[in-house]
Structure formats: C-alpha cells, structure tokens
Tab-separated table of C-alpha atoms in Angstrom:
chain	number	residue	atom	x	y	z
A	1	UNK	CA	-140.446	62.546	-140.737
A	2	UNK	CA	-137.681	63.512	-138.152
A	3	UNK	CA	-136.389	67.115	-138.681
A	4	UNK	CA	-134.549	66.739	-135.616
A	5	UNK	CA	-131.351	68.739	-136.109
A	6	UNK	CA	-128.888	66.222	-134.759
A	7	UNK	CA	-130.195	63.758	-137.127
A	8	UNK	CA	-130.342	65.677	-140.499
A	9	UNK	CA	-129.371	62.122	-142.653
A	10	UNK	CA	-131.512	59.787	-141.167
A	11	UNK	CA	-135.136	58.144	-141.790
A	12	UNK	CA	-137.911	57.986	-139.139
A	13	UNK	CA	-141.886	57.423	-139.051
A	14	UNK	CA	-144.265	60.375	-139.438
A	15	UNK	CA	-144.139	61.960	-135.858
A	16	UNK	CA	-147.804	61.556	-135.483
A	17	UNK	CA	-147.445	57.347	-134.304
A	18	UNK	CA	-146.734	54.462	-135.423
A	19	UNK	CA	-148.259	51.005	-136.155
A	20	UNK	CA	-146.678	48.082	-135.133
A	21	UNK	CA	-147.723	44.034	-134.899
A	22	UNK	CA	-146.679	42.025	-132.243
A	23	UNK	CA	-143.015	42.065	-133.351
A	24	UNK	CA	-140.237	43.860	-132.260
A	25	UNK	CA	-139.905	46.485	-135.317
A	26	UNK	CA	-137.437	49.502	-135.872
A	27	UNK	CA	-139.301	51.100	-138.647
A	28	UNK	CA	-137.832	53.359	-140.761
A	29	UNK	CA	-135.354	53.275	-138.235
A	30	UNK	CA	-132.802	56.717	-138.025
A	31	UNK	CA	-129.860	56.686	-137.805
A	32	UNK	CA	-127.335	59.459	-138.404
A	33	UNK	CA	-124.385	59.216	-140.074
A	34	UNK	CA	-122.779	62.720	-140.069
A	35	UNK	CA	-119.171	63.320	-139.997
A	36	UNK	CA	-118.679	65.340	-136.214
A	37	UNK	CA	-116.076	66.624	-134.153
A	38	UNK	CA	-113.667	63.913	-133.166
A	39	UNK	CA	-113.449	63.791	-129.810
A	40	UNK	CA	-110.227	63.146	-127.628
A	41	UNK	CA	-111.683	59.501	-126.283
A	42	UNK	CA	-115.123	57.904	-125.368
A	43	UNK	CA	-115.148	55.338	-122.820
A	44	UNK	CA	-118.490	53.301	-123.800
A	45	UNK	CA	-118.870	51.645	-120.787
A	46	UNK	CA	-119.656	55.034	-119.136
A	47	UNK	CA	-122.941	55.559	-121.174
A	48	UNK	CA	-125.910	55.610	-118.561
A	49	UNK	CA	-129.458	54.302	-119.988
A	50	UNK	CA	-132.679	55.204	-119.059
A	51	UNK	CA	-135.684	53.426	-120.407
A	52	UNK	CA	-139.388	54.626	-119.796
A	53	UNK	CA	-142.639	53.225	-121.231
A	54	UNK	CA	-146.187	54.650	-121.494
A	55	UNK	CA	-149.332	53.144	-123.242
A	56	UNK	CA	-150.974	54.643	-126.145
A	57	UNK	CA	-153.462	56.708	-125.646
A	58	UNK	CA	-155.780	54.865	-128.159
A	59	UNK	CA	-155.141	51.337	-128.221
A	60	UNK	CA	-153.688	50.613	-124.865
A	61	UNK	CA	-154.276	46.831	-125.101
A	62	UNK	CA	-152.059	46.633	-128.236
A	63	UNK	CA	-149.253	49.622	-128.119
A	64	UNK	CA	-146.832	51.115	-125.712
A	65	UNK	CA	-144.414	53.830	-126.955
A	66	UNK	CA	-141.042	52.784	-125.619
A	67	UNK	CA	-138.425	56.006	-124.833
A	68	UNK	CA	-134.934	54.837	-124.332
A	69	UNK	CA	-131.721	57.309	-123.518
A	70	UNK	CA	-127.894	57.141	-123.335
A	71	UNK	CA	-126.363	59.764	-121.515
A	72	UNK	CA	-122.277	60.895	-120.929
A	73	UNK	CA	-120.680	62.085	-117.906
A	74	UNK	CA	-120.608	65.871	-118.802
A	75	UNK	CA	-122.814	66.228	-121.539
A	76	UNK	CA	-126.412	67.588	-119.977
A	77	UNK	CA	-128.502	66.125	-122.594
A	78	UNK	CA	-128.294	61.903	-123.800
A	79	UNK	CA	-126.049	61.621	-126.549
A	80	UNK	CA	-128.338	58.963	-128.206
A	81	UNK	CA	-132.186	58.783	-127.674
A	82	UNK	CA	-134.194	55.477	-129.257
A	83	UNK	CA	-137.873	55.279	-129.629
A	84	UNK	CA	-139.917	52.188	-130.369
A	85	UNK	CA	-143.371	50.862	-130.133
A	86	UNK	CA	-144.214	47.561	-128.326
A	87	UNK	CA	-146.850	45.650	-129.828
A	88	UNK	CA	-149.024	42.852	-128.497
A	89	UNK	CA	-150.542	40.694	-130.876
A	90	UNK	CA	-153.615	38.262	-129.874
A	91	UNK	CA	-154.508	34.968	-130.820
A	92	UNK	CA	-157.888	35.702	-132.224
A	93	UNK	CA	-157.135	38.796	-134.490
A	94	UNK	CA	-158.376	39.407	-137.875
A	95	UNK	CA	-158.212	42.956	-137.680
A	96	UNK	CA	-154.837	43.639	-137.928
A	97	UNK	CA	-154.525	45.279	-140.847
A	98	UNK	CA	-157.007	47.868	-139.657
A	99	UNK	CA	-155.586	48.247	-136.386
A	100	UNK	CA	-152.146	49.340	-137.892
A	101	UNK	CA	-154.161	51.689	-140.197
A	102	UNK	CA	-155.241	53.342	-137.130
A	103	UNK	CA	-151.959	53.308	-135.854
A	104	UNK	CA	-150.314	55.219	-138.686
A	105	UNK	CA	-150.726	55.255	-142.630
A	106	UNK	CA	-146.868	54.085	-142.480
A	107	UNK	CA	-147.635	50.990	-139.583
A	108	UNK	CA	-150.798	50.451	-142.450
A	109	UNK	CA	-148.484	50.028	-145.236
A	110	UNK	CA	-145.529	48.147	-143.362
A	111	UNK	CA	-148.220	45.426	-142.558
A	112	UNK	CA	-149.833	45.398	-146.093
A	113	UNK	CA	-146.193	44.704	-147.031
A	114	UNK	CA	-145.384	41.528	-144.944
A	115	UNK	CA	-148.354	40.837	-143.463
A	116	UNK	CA	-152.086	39.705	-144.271
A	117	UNK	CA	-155.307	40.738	-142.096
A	118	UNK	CA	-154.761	38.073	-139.215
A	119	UNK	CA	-150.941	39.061	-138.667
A	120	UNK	CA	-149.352	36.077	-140.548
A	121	UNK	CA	-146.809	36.383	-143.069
A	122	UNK	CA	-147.393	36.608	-146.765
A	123	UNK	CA	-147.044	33.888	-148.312
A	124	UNK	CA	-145.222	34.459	-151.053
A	125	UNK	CA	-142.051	36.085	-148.515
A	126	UNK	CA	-141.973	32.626	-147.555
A	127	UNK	CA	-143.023	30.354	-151.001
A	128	UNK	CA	-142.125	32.309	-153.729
A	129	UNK	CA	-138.427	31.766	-155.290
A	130	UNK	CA	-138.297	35.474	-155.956
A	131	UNK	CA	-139.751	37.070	-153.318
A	132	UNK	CA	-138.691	35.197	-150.143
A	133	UNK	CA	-134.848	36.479	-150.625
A	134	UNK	CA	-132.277	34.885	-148.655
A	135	UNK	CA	-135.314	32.665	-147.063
A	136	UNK	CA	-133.939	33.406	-143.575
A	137	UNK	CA	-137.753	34.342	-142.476
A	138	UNK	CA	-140.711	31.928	-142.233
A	139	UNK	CA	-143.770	30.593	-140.241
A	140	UNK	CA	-141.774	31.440	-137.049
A	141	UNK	CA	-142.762	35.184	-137.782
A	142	UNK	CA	-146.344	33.922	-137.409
A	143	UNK	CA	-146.585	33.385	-133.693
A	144	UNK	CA	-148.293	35.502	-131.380
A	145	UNK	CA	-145.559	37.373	-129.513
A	146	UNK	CA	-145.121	40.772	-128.410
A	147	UNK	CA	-142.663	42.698	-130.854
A	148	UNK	CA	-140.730	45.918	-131.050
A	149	UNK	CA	-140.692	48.412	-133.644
A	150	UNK	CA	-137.857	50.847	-133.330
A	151	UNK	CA	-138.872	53.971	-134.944
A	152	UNK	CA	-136.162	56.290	-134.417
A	153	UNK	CA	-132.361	55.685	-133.163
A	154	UNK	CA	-130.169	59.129	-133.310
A	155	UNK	CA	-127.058	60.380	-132.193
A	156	UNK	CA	-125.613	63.716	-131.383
A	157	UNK	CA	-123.474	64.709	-133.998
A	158	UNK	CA	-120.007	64.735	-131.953
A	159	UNK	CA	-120.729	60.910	-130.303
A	160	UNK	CA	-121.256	59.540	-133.931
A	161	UNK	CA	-119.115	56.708	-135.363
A	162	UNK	CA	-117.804	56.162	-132.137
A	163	UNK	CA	-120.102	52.871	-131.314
A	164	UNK	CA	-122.457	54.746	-129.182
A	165	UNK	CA	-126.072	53.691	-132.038
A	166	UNK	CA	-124.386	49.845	-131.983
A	167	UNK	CA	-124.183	50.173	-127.938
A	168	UNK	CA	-127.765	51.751	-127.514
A	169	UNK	CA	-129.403	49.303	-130.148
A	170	UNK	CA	-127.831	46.153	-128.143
A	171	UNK	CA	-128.768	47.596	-124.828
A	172	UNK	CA	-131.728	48.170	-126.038
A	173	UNK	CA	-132.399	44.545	-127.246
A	174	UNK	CA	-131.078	43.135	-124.149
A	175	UNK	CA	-133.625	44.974	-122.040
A	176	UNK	CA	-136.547	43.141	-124.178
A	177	UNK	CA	-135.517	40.548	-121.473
A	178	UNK	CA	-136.956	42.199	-118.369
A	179	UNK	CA	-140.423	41.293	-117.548
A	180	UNK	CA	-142.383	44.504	-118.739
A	181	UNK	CA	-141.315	43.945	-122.477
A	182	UNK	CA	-142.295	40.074	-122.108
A	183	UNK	CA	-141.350	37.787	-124.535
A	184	UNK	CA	-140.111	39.665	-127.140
A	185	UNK	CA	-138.296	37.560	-129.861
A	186	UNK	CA	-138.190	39.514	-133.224
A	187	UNK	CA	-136.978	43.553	-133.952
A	188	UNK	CA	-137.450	45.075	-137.183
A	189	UNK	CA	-136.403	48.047	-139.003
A	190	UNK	CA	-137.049	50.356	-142.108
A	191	UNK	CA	-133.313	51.463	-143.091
A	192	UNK	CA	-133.956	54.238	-145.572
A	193	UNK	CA	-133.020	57.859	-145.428
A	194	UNK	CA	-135.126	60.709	-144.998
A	195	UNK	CA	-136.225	62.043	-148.472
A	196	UNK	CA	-136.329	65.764	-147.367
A	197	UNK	CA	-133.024	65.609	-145.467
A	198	UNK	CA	-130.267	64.782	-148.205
A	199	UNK	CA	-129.621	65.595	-151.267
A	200	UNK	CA	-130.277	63.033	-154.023
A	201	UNK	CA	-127.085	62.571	-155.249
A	202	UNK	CA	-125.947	61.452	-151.981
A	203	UNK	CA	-129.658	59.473	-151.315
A	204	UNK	CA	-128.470	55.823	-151.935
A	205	UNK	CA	-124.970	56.260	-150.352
A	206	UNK	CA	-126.746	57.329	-147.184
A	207	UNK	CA	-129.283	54.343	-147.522
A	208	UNK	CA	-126.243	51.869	-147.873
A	209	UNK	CA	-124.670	53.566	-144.653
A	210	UNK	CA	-127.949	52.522	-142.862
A	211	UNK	CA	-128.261	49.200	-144.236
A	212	UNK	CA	-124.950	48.009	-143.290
A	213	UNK	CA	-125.372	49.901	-139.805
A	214	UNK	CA	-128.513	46.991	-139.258
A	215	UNK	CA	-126.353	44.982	-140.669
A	216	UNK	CA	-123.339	44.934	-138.157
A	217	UNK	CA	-125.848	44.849	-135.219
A	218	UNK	CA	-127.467	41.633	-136.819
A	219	UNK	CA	-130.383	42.760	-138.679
A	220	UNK	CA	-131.313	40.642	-142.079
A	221	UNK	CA	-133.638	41.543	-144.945
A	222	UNK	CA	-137.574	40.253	-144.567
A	223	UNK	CA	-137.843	38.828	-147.957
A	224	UNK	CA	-137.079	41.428	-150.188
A	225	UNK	CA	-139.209	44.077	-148.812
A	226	UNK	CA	-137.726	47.118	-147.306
A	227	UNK	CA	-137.575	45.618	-143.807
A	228	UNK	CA	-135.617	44.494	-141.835
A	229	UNK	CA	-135.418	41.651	-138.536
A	230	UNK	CA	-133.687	40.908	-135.848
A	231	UNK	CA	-134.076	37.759	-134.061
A	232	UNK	CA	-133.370	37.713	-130.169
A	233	UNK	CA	-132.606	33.449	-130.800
A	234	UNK	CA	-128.683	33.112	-131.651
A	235	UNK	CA	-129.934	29.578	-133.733
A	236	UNK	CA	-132.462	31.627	-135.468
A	237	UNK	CA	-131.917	31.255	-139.524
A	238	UNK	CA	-131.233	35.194	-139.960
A	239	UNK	CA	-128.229	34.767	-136.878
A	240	UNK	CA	-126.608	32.663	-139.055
A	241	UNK	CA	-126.401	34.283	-142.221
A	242	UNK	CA	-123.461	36.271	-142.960
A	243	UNK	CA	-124.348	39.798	-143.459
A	244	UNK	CA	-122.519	39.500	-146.850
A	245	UNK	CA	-124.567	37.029	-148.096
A	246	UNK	CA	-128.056	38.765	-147.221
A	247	UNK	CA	-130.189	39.165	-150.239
A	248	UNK	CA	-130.589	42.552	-151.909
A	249	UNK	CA	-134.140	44.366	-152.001
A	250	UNK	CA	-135.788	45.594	-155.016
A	251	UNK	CA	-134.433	48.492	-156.888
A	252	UNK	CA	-135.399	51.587	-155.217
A	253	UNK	CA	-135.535	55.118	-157.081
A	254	UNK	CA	-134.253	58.026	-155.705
A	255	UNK	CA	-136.532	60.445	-154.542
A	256	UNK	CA	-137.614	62.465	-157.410
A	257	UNK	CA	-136.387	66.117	-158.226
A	258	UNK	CA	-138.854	68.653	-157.995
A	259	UNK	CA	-137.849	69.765	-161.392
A	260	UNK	CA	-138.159	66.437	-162.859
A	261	UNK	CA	-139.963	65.805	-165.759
A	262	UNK	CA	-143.376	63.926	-164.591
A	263	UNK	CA	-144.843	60.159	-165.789
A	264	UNK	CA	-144.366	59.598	-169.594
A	265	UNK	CA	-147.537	60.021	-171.474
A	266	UNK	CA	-148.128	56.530	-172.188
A	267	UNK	CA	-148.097	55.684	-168.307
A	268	UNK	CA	-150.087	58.733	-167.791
A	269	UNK	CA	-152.596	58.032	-169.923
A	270	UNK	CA	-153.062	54.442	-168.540
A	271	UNK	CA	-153.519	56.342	-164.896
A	272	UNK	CA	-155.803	58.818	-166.104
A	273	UNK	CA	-157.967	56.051	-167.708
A	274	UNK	CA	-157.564	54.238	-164.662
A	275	UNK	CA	-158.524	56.815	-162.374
A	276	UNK	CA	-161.412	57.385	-164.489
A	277	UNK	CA	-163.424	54.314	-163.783
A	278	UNK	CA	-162.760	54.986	-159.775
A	279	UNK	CA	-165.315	56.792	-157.365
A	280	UNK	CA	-166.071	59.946	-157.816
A	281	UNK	CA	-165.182	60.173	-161.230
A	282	UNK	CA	-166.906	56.888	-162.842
A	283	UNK	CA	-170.298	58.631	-162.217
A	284	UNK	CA	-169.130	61.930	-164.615
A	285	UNK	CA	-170.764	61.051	-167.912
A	286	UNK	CA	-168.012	60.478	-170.779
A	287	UNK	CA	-165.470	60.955	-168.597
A	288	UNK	CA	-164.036	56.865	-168.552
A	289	UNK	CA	-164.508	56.787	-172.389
A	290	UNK	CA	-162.922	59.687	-173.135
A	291	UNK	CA	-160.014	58.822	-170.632
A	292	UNK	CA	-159.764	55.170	-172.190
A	293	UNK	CA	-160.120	56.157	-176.348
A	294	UNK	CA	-157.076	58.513	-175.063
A	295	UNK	CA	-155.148	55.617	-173.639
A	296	UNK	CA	-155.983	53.451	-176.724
A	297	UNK	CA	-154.513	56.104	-178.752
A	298	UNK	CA	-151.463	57.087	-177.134
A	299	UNK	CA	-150.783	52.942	-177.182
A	300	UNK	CA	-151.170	52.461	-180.304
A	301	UNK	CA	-149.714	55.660	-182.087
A	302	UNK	CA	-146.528	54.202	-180.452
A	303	UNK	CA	-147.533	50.779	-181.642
A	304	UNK	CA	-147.709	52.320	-184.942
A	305	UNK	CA	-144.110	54.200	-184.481
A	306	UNK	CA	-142.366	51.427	-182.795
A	307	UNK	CA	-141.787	54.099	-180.391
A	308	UNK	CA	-139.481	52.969	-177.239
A	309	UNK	CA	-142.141	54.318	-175.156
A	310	UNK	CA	-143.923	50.970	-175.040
A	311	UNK	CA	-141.349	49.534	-173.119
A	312	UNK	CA	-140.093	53.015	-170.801
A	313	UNK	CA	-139.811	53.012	-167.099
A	314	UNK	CA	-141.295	55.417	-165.192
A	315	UNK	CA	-139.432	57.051	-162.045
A	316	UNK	CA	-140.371	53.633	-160.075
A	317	UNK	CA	-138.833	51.233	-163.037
A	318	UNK	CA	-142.939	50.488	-164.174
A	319	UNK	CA	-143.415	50.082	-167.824
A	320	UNK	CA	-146.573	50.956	-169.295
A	321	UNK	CA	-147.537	46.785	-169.189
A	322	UNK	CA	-146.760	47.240	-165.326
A	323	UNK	CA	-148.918	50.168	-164.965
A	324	UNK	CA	-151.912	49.069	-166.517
A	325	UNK	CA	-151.860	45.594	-165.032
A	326	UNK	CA	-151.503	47.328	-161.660
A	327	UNK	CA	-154.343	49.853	-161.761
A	328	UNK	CA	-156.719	47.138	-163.415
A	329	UNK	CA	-156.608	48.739	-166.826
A	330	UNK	CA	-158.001	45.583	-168.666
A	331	UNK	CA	-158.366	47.469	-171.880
A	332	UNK	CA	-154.812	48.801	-171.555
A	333	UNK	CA	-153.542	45.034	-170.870
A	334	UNK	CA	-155.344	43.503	-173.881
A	335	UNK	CA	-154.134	46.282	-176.247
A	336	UNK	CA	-150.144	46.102	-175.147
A	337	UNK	CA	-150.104	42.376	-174.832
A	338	UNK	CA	-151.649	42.427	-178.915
A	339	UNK	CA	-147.368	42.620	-179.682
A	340	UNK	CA	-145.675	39.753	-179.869
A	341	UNK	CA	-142.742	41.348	-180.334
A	342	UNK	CA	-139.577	40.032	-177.717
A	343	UNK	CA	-139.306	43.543	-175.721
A	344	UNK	CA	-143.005	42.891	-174.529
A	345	UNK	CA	-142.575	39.195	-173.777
A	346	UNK	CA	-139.572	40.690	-171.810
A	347	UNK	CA	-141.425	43.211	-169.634
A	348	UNK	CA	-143.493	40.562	-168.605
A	349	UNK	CA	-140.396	39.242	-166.794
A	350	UNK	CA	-139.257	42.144	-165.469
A	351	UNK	CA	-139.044	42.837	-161.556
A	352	UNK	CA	-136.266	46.010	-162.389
A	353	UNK	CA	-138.754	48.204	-160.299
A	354	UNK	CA	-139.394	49.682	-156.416
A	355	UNK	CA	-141.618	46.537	-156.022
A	356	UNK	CA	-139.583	44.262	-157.838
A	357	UNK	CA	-143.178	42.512	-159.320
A	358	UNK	CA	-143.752	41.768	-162.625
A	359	UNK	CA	-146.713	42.972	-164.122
A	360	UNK	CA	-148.778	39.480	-163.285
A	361	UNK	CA	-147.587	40.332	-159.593
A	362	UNK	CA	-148.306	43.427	-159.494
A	363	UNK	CA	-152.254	42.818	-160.609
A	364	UNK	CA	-151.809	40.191	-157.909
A	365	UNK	CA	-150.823	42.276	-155.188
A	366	UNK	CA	-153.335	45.000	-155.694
A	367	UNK	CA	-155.923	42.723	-155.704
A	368	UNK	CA	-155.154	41.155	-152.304
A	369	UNK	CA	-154.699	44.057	-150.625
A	370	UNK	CA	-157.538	46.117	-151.952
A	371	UNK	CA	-159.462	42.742	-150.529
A	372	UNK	CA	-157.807	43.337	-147.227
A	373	UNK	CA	-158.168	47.139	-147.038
A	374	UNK	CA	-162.195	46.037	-147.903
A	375	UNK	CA	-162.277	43.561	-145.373
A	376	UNK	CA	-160.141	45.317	-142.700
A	377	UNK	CA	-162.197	48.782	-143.494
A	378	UNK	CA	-165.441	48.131	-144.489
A	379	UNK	CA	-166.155	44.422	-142.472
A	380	UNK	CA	-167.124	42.936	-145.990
A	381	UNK	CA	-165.699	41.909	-149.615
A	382	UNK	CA	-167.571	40.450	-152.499
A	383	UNK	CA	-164.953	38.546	-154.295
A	384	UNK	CA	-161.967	39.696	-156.423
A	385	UNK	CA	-162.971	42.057	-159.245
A	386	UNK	CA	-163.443	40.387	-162.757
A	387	UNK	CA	-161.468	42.850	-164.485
A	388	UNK	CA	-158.331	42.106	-162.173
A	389	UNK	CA	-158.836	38.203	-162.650
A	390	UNK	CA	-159.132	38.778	-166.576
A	391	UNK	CA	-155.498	40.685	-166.640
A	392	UNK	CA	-154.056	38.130	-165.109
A	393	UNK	CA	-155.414	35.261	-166.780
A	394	UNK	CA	-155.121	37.308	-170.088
A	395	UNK	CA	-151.229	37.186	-168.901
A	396	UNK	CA	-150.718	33.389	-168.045
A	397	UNK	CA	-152.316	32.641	-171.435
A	398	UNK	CA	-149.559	35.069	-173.304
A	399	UNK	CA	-146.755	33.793	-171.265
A	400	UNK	CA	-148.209	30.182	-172.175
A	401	UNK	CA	-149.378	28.973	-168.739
A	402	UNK	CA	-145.658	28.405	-167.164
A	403	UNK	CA	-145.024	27.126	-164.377
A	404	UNK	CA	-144.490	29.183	-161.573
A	405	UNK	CA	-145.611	32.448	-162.677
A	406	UNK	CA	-147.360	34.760	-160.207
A	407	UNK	CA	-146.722	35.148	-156.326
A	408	UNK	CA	-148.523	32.331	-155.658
A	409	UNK	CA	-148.290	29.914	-158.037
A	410	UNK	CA	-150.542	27.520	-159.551
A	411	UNK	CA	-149.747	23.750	-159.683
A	412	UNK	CA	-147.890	22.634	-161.892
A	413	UNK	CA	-149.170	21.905	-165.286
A	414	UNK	CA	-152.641	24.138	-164.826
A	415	UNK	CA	-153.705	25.547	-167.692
A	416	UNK	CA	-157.424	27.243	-167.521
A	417	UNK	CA	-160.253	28.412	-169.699
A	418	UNK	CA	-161.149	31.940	-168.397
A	419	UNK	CA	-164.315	30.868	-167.216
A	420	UNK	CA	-163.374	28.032	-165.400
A	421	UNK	CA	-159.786	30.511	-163.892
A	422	UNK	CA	-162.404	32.539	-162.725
A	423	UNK	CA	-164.400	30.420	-160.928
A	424	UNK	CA	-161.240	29.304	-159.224
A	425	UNK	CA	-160.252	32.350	-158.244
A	426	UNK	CA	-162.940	34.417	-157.421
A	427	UNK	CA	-162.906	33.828	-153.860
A	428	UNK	CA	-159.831	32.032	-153.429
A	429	UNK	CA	-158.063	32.706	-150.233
A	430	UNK	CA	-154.112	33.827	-151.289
C-alpha cells in the first residue's frame, strides 16, 4: 500500500507489482483528497507531461509498467505522478488466472473477481439480475485487447482540488492513442481508500470522495464488484450512463478496529470446524470431530435459546448460514437450515454483506474459483467437491427449487433429486 506522504488518503496496489489482463485497469487507484494550501491561481494548460514505459522484468510478453508525470513551471518535482500497468492479452490463453497470480496476490484476486481462467467475463456480471448492476458491461469486455490498469494517481498536497488528477487521468487516456499503447479500449480502477492511512470514522467518506472522483472523469461500476471501467468508445453503454444513475456495490465494512471484538462464536466455530477438515490439519487425529461436535453445539445451544446469534453478522455482514455455506461446512448447513423459522428463510435472501452473495452464492463462488485456482495452479481438477454440491442442493430444496436462485441459474422449472443435481453438476462448466 502507498505510504507516500503526499498521498496519506488514498488507495494503491501493494508496491511489490501488479497484475493486470489485457484491459486498461486503474486498480485500487489513489487518489488524494487532502485539503492544501490554496494557491493564488493554476493555469492547467501549463502542466508539462512526461510518459515513460519499461517491460516487466518477468513477464515481458504480457506487462509493461507505465510511469506518467505532470509537472508546473516552478515547482522542481511533478505535481501529479500516475502509474499503470499495460497488459496484453492473447487469443489462446487459459492461464490467466495464474498469470495475474504471479503478477500480484491483488492482480490474482481482481481477476478471480471479474474474470474466469481464459480472461472472459463472469458470467453472472453479465446474466445475473443481481449481480450485473447497472448492466453497462458485457461480452465486449471479452475481446483480446491490450488494457491499462492504473495503479496509483496522486497529487501534491497544494495542486489538489484544483483539476490537476481530472487533467492527468484524461491526458493520460488520450495518450492510449499513440502507437506504443496500441489499441487500448477499456481503463479500470479500484476506488477504495487505504486502510492504514485514515481513520475509520472518516473511511467511507473518503471512499465516496474517490468514487465520485472516477465518476466525473467517466468511470462506471463493473457489475457490482469493486471495480471500476472506463471505456475509450463515446457510444460505449457505460459513456452513456449518467454517473447518478450508476449502480451501487455491495456493502462494504469498514476496516476493523484493532480493539474490536473478533468473529462471534457461532461463526467461529463454523471456521474452526471448517478449517479442521483442510490440509494440514485433517490428518491430526480427532481434531475435525472435535472441531465439528463444537460447532454442532454452539448451533444448537442457540437453537435451543432462540438466541439472535443464529441470524448475527459478522464484521463482513455474513451470518452464520453464510459462513458455513461458504467454507463447505455441510454439517453446519444441514443443522441451521433444520429451522423453519422466517429469520432463516430470510438469510437465505440476504446479499447485506462485502460480497453481496447469498449463502447459495457464496457456496457457488468458492467452488468456481477454488476450481480455477486448481486448474490455474496445479494444471488439473477432478470435479467440484460433493460436499459443496450437497449445500447447495440442500439449499434449492429449502428455498423450494425457485426460479432463479444462484449466480447462474438453472432453467426454469428444474427441480432435481440429489443424485441426479449431482451428476449435473459435477463437471459442469459455470
């Protein structure tokens, strides 16, 4: 994360590199948004820009770190410095998951977010009623281009609010045209603010500032994820949508006070048991049954007590039912799905959390990217895990087979046996 002390409000990538696909991304893009030192006037049209590229030392064929500067007449150093990653994408490439991951663990995530193994969009950003947001991104994110990813935009303290980020971002864009970015028709960004750098209390003002900073300069949500796109095409979908009417993302937490109090024991317990039945621990003798006869407990002495705690959120809006479903805690599943009570029928609705999933989504989405992690990692995958399967068949048949449940939805009127949903969807392609 950027420390840098002209920027002490705004986001950035881990400074050891960044992972980008072949769009034009500004991950977690920083921006600062300090009060400074009016100055007397700034004449924009005096900013000098200097852009220099240089490959990456370890994938040359698919990154070049892009430096770009504005500078004043009379200031020694730029005023505002921008750095991005080019990305070249190919047209046979089903490692791209992996080649992210080697990029950075926050270029792996970004691209477990919005994009599957062969660089194409998940389907569900684009399908899904929930999930695809304002539906001002598609297919068209799906072509082989080059793309930019912006990691870092600051400005010095005293040149801030003036225009000077707005003027380096658009110059910036506008020199995608010359021929050593290529075609370049998509930017992205991560607007979030540094967790280290702010206080909490002022955490989601700052994030707002950033938002509508990508905002002005044309940037619209991805879905609902965290990211953000730019398209370089006036007609493009996202061009046209006011910035008022872009969708919101999921709820986000806060980052969490040191002194906070930790996961509620319910939740806990469903981790431990979890965590239990996972390399290196599932080959300690007793360990998984003693970690799951404490999770069966702690459910059902609240069971027994009616106890809230059944239906709590944790710090990232997960109730227990979310938990278990997404660690693959059949046993925990089974035993909080035995209420029929309306407060569980209601968690399995709810998307009030940092992924905005319900629990059936959230079993989805671990599944398909611990088969893409496999794939991307190990070269190999042997079908989704039972257990995973069970949980979310075990859900469809509480919520009575509607339609439309899960990211990607079954037809219509489908209504399984578990043995026969299994066979379906054991090495279904999602």
């Amino acid at each position: 994360m950027s420390t840098d002390p002209y920027c002490p409000l705004t986001s950035t990538t881990s400074s050891t590199g960044f992972n980008l696909w072949p769009l034009f991304w500004i991950q977690y893009s920083t921006v600062c948004f300090l009060s400074s030192t009016v100055m007397a006037s700034l004449d924009l049209s005096k900013l000098k820009y200097e852009i220099s590229m240089e490959e990456d030392l370890e994938n040359p064929d698919r990154f070049k770190d892009v430096a770009f500067t504005a500078s004043y007449p009379g200031h020694a150093e730029p005023v505002a410095q921008l750095n991005a990653i080019l990305i070249k994408r190919f047209e046979e490439d089903d490692h791209f998951i992996q080649v992210m991951d080697e990029k950075s663990d926050e270029m792996q995530k970004f691209a477990i977010a919005v994009f599957d193994k062969f660089g194409q969009v998940k389907p569900w950003l684009i399908h899904n009623d929930y999930h695809r947001g304002s539906g001002a991104w598609g297919e068209e994110l799906n072509i082989r281009s080059p793309l930019l990813y912006v990691v870092e935009l600051k400005v010095v303290p005293e040149f801030q609010r003036k225009g000077v980020g707005s003027r380096a971002l658009q110059r910036l864009i506008e020199s995608t045209k010359n021929k050593d970015f290529g075609h370049v028709p998509y930017l992205m960004c991560w607007p979030t603010p540094t967790a280290h750098s702010i206080a909490n209390s002022e955490w989601s003002n700052a994030k707002s500032d950033i938002i509508q900073f990508y905002r002005k300069n044309g940037f619209r949500r991805i879905g609902r994820t965290t990211f953000f796109g730019y398209a370089t095409s006036e007609t493009h979908p996202s061009r046209l949508l006011a910035a008022s009417d872009d969708c919101n993302g999921h709820w986000t937490p806060p980052p969490a006070d040191e002194d906070q109090p930790g996961m509620p024991p319910i939740h806990a317990a469903i981790a431990a048991a979890a965590m239990a039945g996972m390399p290196p621990y599932n080959t300690m003798i007793g360990l998984a049954d003693k970690a799951n006869s404490d999770m069966l407990s702690s459910i059902r002495n609240a069971q027994a007590t009616k106890s809230d705690a059944l239906h709590a959120q944790d710090e990232s809006g997960m109730t227990p039912l979310h938990v278990a479903a997404s660690t693959g805690s059949l046993r925990g599943v089974q035993e909080l799905l035995v209420a029929d009570d309306p407060a569980t029928f209601a968690d399995l609705k709810r998307r009030d959390n940092e992924d905005g999933v319900t629990p059936l989504e959230a079993s989805e989405k671990e599944r398909i990217s611990s088969r893409e992690l496999s794939e991307a990692l190990l070269g190999r995958w042997k079908g989704y895990e039972d257990n995973r399967l069970k949980i979310e068949w075990e859900i469809r048949e509480k919520l009575g087979w509607e339609d439309g449940l899960g990211l990607v939805p079954l037809p219509a009127g489908t209504r399984l046996t578990w043995d026969a949903y299994l066979k379906r969807r054991k090495f279904a392609d999602e």
